[in-house]
Coordinates of C-alpha atoms and ligand atoms in Angstrom, one line a residue:
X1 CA 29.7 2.3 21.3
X2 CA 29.9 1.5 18.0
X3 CA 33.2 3.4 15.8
X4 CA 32.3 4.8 12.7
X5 CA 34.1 2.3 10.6
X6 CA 32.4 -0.5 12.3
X7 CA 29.1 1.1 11.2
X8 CA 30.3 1.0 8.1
X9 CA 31.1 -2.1 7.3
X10 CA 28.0 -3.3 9.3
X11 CA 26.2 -0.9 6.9
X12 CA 27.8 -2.3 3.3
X13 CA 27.5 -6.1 5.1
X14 CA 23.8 -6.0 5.9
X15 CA 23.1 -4.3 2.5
X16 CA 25.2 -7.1 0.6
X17 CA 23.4 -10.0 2.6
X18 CA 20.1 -8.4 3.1
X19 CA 19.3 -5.3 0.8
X20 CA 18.9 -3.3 4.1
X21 CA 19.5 0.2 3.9
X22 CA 20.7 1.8 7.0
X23 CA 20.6 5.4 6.9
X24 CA 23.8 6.9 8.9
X25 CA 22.0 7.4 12.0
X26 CA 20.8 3.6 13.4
X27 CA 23.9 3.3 15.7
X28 CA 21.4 2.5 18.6
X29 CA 19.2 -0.1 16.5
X30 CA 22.7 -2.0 15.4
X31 CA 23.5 -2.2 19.0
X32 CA 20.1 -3.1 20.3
X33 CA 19.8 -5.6 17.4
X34 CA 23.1 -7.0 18.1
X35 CA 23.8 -7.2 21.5
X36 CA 21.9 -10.3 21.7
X37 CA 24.5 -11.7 19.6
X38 CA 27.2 -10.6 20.8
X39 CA 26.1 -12.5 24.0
X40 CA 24.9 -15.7 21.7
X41 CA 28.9 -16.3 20.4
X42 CA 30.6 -14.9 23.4
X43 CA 32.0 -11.8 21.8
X44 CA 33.3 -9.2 24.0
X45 CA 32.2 -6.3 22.3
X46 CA 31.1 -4.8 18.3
X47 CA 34.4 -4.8 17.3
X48 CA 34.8 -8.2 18.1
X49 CA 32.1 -9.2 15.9
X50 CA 33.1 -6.9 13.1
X51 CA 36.5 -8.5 13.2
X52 CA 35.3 -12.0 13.2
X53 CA 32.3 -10.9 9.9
X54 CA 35.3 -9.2 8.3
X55 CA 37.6 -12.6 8.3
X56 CA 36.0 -15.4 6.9
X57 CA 32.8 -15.0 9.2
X58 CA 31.3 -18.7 10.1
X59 CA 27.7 -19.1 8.4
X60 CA 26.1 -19.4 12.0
X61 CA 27.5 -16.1 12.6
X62 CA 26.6 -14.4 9.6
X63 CA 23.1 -16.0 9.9
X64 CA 22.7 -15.0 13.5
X65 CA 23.3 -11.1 12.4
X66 CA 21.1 -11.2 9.2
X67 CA 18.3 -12.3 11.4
X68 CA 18.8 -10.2 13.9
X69 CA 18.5 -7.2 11.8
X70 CA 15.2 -8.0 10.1
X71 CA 12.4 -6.1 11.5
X72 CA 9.4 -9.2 11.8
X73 CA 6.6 -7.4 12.8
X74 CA 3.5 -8.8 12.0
X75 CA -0.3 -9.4 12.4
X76 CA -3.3 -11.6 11.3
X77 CA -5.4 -9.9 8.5
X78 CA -2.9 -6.7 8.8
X79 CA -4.5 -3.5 6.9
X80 CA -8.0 -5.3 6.1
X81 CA -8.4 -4.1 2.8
X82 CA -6.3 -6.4 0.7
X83 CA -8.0 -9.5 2.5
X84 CA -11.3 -8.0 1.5
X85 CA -10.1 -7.8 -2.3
X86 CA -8.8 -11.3 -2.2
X87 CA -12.2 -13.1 -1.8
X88 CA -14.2 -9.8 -3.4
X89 CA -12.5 -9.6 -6.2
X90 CA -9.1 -11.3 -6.9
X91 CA -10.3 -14.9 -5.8
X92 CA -13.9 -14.5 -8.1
X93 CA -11.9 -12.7 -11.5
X94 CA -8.9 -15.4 -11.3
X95 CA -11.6 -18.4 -11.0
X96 CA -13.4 -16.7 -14.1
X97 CA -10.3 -16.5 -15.9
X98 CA -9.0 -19.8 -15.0
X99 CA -10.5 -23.6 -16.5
X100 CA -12.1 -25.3 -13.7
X101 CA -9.7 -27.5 -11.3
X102 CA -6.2 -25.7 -12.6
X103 CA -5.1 -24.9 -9.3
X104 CA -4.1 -20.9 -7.8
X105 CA -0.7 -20.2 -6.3
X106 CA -0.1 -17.9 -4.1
X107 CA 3.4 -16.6 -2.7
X108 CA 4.2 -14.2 0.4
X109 CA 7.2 -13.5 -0.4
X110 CA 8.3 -12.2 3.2
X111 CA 5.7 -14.1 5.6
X112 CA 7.8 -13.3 8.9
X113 CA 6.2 -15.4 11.6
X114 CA 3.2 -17.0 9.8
X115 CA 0.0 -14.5 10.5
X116 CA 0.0 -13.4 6.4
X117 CA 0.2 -16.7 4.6
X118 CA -1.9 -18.3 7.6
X119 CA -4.8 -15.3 7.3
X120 CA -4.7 -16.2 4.0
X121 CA -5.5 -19.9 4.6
X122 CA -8.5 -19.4 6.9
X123 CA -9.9 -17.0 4.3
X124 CA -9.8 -19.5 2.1
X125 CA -11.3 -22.1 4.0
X126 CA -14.3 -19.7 5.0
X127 CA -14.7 -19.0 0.7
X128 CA -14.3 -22.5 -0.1
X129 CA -17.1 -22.0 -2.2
X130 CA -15.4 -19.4 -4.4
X131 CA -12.8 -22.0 -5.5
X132 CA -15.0 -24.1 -6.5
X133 CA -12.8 -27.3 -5.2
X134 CA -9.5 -25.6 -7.1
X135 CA -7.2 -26.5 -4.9
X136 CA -5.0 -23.4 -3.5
X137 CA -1.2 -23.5 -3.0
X138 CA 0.6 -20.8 -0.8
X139 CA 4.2 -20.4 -0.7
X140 CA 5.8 -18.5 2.0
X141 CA 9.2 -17.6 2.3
X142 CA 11.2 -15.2 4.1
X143 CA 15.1 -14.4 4.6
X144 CA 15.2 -15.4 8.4
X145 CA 15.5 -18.6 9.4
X146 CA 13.9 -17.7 12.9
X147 CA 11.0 -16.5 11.9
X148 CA 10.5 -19.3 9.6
X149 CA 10.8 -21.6 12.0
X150 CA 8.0 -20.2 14.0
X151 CA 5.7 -20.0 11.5
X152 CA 6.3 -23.4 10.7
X153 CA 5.2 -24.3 13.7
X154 CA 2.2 -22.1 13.7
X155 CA 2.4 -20.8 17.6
X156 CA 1.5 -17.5 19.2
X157 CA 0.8 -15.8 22.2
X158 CA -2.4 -14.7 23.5
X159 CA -1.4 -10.9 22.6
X160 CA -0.4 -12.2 18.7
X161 CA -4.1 -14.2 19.0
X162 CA -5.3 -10.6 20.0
X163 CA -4.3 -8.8 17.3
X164 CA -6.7 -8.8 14.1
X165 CA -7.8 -12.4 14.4
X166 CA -11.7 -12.3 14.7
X167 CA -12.7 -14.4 17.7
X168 CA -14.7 -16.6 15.8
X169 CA -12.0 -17.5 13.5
X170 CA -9.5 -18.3 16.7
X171 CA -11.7 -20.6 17.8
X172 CA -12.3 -22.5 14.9
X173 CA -8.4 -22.5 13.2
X174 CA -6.6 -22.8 16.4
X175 CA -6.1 -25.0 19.4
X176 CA -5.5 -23.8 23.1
X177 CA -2.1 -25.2 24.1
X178 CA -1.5 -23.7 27.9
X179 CA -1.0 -20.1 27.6
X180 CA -0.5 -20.7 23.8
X181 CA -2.6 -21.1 20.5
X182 CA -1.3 -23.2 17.8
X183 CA -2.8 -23.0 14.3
X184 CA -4.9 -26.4 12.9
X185 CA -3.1 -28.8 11.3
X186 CA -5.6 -28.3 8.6
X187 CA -4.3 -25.2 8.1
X188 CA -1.0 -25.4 8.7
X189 CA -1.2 -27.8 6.0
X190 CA -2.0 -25.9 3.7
X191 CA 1.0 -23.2 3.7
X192 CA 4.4 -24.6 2.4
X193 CA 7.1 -22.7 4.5
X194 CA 11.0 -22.1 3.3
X195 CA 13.8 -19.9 3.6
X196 CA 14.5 -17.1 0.5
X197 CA 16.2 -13.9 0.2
X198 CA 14.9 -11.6 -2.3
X199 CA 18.1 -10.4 -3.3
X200 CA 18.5 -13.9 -5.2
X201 CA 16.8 -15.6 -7.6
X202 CA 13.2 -17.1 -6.9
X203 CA 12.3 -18.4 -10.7
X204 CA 12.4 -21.8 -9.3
X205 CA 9.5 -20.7 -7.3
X206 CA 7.3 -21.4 -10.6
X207 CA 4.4 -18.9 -11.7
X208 CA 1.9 -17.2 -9.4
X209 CA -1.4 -16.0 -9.7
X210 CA -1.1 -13.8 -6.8
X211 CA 2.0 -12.2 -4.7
X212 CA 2.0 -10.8 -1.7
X213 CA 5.3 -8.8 -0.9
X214 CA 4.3 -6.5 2.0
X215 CA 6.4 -4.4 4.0
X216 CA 9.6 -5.3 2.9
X217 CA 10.5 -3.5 -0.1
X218 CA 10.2 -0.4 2.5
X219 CA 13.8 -1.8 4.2
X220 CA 15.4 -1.6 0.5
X221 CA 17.1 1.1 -1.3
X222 CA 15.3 2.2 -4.8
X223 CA 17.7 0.4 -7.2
X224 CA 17.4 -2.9 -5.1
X225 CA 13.0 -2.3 -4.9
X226 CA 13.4 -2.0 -8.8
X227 CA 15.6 -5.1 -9.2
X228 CA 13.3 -7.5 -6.9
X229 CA 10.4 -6.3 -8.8
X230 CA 11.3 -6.7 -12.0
X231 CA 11.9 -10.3 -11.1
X232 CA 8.5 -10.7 -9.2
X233 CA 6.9 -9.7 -12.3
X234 CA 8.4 -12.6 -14.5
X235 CA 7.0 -14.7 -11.9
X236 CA 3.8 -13.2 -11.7
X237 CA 1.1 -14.3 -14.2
X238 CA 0.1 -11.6 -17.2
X239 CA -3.0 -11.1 -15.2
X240 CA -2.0 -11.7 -11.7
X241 CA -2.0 -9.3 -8.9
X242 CA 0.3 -8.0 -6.8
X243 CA 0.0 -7.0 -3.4
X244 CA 2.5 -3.9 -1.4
X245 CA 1.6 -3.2 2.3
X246 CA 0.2 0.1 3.2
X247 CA 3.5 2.1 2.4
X248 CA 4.9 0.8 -0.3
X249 CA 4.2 1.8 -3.8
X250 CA 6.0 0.8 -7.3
X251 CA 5.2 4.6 -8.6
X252 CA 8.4 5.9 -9.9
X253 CA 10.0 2.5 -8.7
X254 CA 8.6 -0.1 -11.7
X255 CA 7.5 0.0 -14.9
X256 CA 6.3 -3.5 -14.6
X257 CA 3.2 -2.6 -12.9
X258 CA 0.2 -0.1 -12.8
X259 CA -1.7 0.8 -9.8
X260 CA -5.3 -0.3 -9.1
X261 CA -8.0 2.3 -8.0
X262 CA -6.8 1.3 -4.4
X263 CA -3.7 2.1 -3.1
X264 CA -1.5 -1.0 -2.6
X265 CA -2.8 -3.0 -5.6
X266 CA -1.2 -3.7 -8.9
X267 CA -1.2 -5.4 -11.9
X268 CA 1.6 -5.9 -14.7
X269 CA 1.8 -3.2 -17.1
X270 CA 2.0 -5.1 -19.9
X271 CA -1.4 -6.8 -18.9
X272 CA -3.5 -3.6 -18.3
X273 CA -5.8 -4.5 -21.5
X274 CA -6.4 -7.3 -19.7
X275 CA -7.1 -6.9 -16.3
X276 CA -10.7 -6.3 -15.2
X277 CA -11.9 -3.2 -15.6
X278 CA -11.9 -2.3 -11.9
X279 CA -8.4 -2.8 -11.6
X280 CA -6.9 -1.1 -15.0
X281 CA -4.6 2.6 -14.3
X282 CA -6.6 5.1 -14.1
X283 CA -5.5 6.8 -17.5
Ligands
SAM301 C1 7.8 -6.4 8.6 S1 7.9 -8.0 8.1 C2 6.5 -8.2 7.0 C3 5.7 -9.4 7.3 C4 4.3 -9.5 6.6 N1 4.6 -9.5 5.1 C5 3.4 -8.4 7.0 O1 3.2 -7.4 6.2 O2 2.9 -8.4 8.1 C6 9.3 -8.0 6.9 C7 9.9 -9.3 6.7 O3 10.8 -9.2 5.6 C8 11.8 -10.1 5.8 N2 12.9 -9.7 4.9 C9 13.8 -8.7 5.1 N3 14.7 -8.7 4.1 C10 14.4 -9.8 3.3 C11 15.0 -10.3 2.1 N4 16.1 -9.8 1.5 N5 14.4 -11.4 1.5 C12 13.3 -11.9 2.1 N6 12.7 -11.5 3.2 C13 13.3 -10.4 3.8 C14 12.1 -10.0 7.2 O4 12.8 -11.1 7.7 C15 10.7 -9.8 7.8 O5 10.2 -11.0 8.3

C-alpha cells in the first residue's frame, strides 16, 4: 500500500518530469506501474523508492519511473480518418502550396512504439505519386526511452501486425522474422526516431508542415495542454495542420488554432484566411 504522502510526492514528481496529471484516486495504477521497478533496482517496497526519488534520485532511476508511467498504447492507422485526410487533402493542398522539390516535414510528437510515424511512411510510399518526388521527412519523438527504442527497431507481434494494418500492406512493408514482423528497411529509413519531452523546448526541431500530437495532451492538465501548444504552433507552418487523436480538442485550450469541419483537425488561427476553404472555422 501506498501512504498518502507517498502519493503525493509521486503525484508532484511525475507532473514535474512528465506533465502527468494523476487525479487523487490512481493508487492502484502507481502500484501496478511501479512494481516492476521496484523489482528492477531491488527496492523493498514504495517507500523505498520514494525515499531514494526524494534524495538525489540516480537518472536510471528517475528514467525507469517516468517510463513506466507513460501509457504507450498504440496501433497502425489508429482512428482512420486522419490518414484519409493526409493523402486526400493535407498531402495534395501542401504540394499546391509548396514550389516543386522543397521537401515536407512531418513530426509525431509522441510516436510511442513506431505504428504512427511508420503508418505514415507506408502511406506515403503507396502516394508516391502525390509528392511528386518531394522528398518527405518524419520526425518522431516521444518522452520514453523504451518505447523509442522499439520503434527504432521497428518489431511487433503478430497481434500488433493484427491490429489496423491492411494485409496487403504487411506483406509488402514488413518481413516475417519467426513469430515476429519487422518493418522494411525502406521504411524504417525513412522515420528519424529520438527522445523529447514536451514539457521542454523542441524549437530545435525546425518547422513543420504537419504535426501529429495524438493522445497525449489527454495525460496533461489544461495549463500544461495550453503551454505545449502554444509552442507547437511556432513550430508549425502558417498553413500547416495539426493533428489531436480522437479525444483531444484545443476548444477552450488554444487560441493558436481553429478547428476544421472534422473533429480532430486544426489549423493556426492566425492562418484561417489562408487555409483552404475546407478547412477554415466554421464562422
Ligand atoms: C497513448 S500513446 C500515443 C501514441 C500515438 N500518438 C497514438 O495516438 O497511437 C502516448 C505517448 O505519449 C508519450 N508521452 C507522455 N508524456 C509525454 C511528454 N511529456 N513528452 C513526450 N511524450 C510523452 C508516452 O510515452 C506515450 O508513448
Amino acid at each position: 500500500m501506498i501512504s498518502a504522502s507517498d502519493y503525493d510526492f509521486l503525484s508532484r514528481f511525475l507532473k514535474i518530469k512528465s506533465g502527468l496529471a494523476l487525479s487523487k484516486d490512481k493508487q492502484y495504477l502507481i502500484e501496478s506501474r511501479l512494481d516492476p521497478v521496484l523489482q528492477k533496482f531491488g527496492l523493498p517496497d514504495m517507500s523505498r523508492l520514494v525515499a531514494q526519488l526524494r534524495d538525489a534520485p540516480p537518472a536510471p532511476l528517475v528514467e525507469a519511473v517516468v517510463n513506466a508511467m507513460t501509457t504507450n498504447e498504440s496501433l497502425f492507422f489508429r482512428d482512420k480518418s486522419p490518414f484519409e485526410l493526409l493523402t486526400a487533402t493535407i498531402l495534395p493542398d501542401l504540394c499546391r502550396r509548396r514550389p516543386a522539390g522543397q521537401p515536407l516535414r512531418i513530426w509525431c510528437a509522441a510516436a510511442s512504439t513506431g505504428q504512427e510515424p511508420y503508418s505514415i511512411a507506408m502511406l506515403l510510399q503507396e502516394n508516391a505519386r502525390l509528392l511528386g518526388g518531394r522528398k518527405v521527412e518524419i520526425i518522431a519523438t516521444d518522452l520514453s526511452t523504451e518505447v523509442i527504442a522499439r520503434a527504432q527497431q521497428g518489431i511487433y507481434n503478430q497481434f500488433e501486425v493484427q491490429r489496423g494494418l491492411p494485409v496487403q500492406y504487411l506483406l509488402r512493408y514488413f518481413k516475417k522474422n519467426g513469430e515476429l514482423w519487422q518493418v522494411s528497411d525502406d521504411i524504417r529509413a525513412m522515420v528519424r526516431f529520438s527522445n523529447l519531452n514536451l514539457l521542454q523546448p523542441f524549437s530545435h526541431l525546425g518547422m513543420f508542415d504537419i504535426v501529429f500530437c495524438r493522445n497525449v495532451l489527454i495525460y496533461f492538465d489544461i495549463p500544461t495542454k495550453a503551454e505545449i501548444l502554444s509552442r507547437v504552433a511556432k513550430v508549425l507552418t502558417k498553413d500547416g495542420y495539426l493533428i489531436l487523436g480522437g479525444a483531444e480538442t484545443v476548444l477552450g485550450i488554444s487560441s493558436d488554432f481553429v478547428a476544421g469541419p472534422q473533429r480532430g483537425y486544426y489549423i493556426q488561427a492566425a492562418a484561417g484566411a489562408a487555409a483552404p476553404v475546407a478547412f477554415r472555422a466554421a464562422e
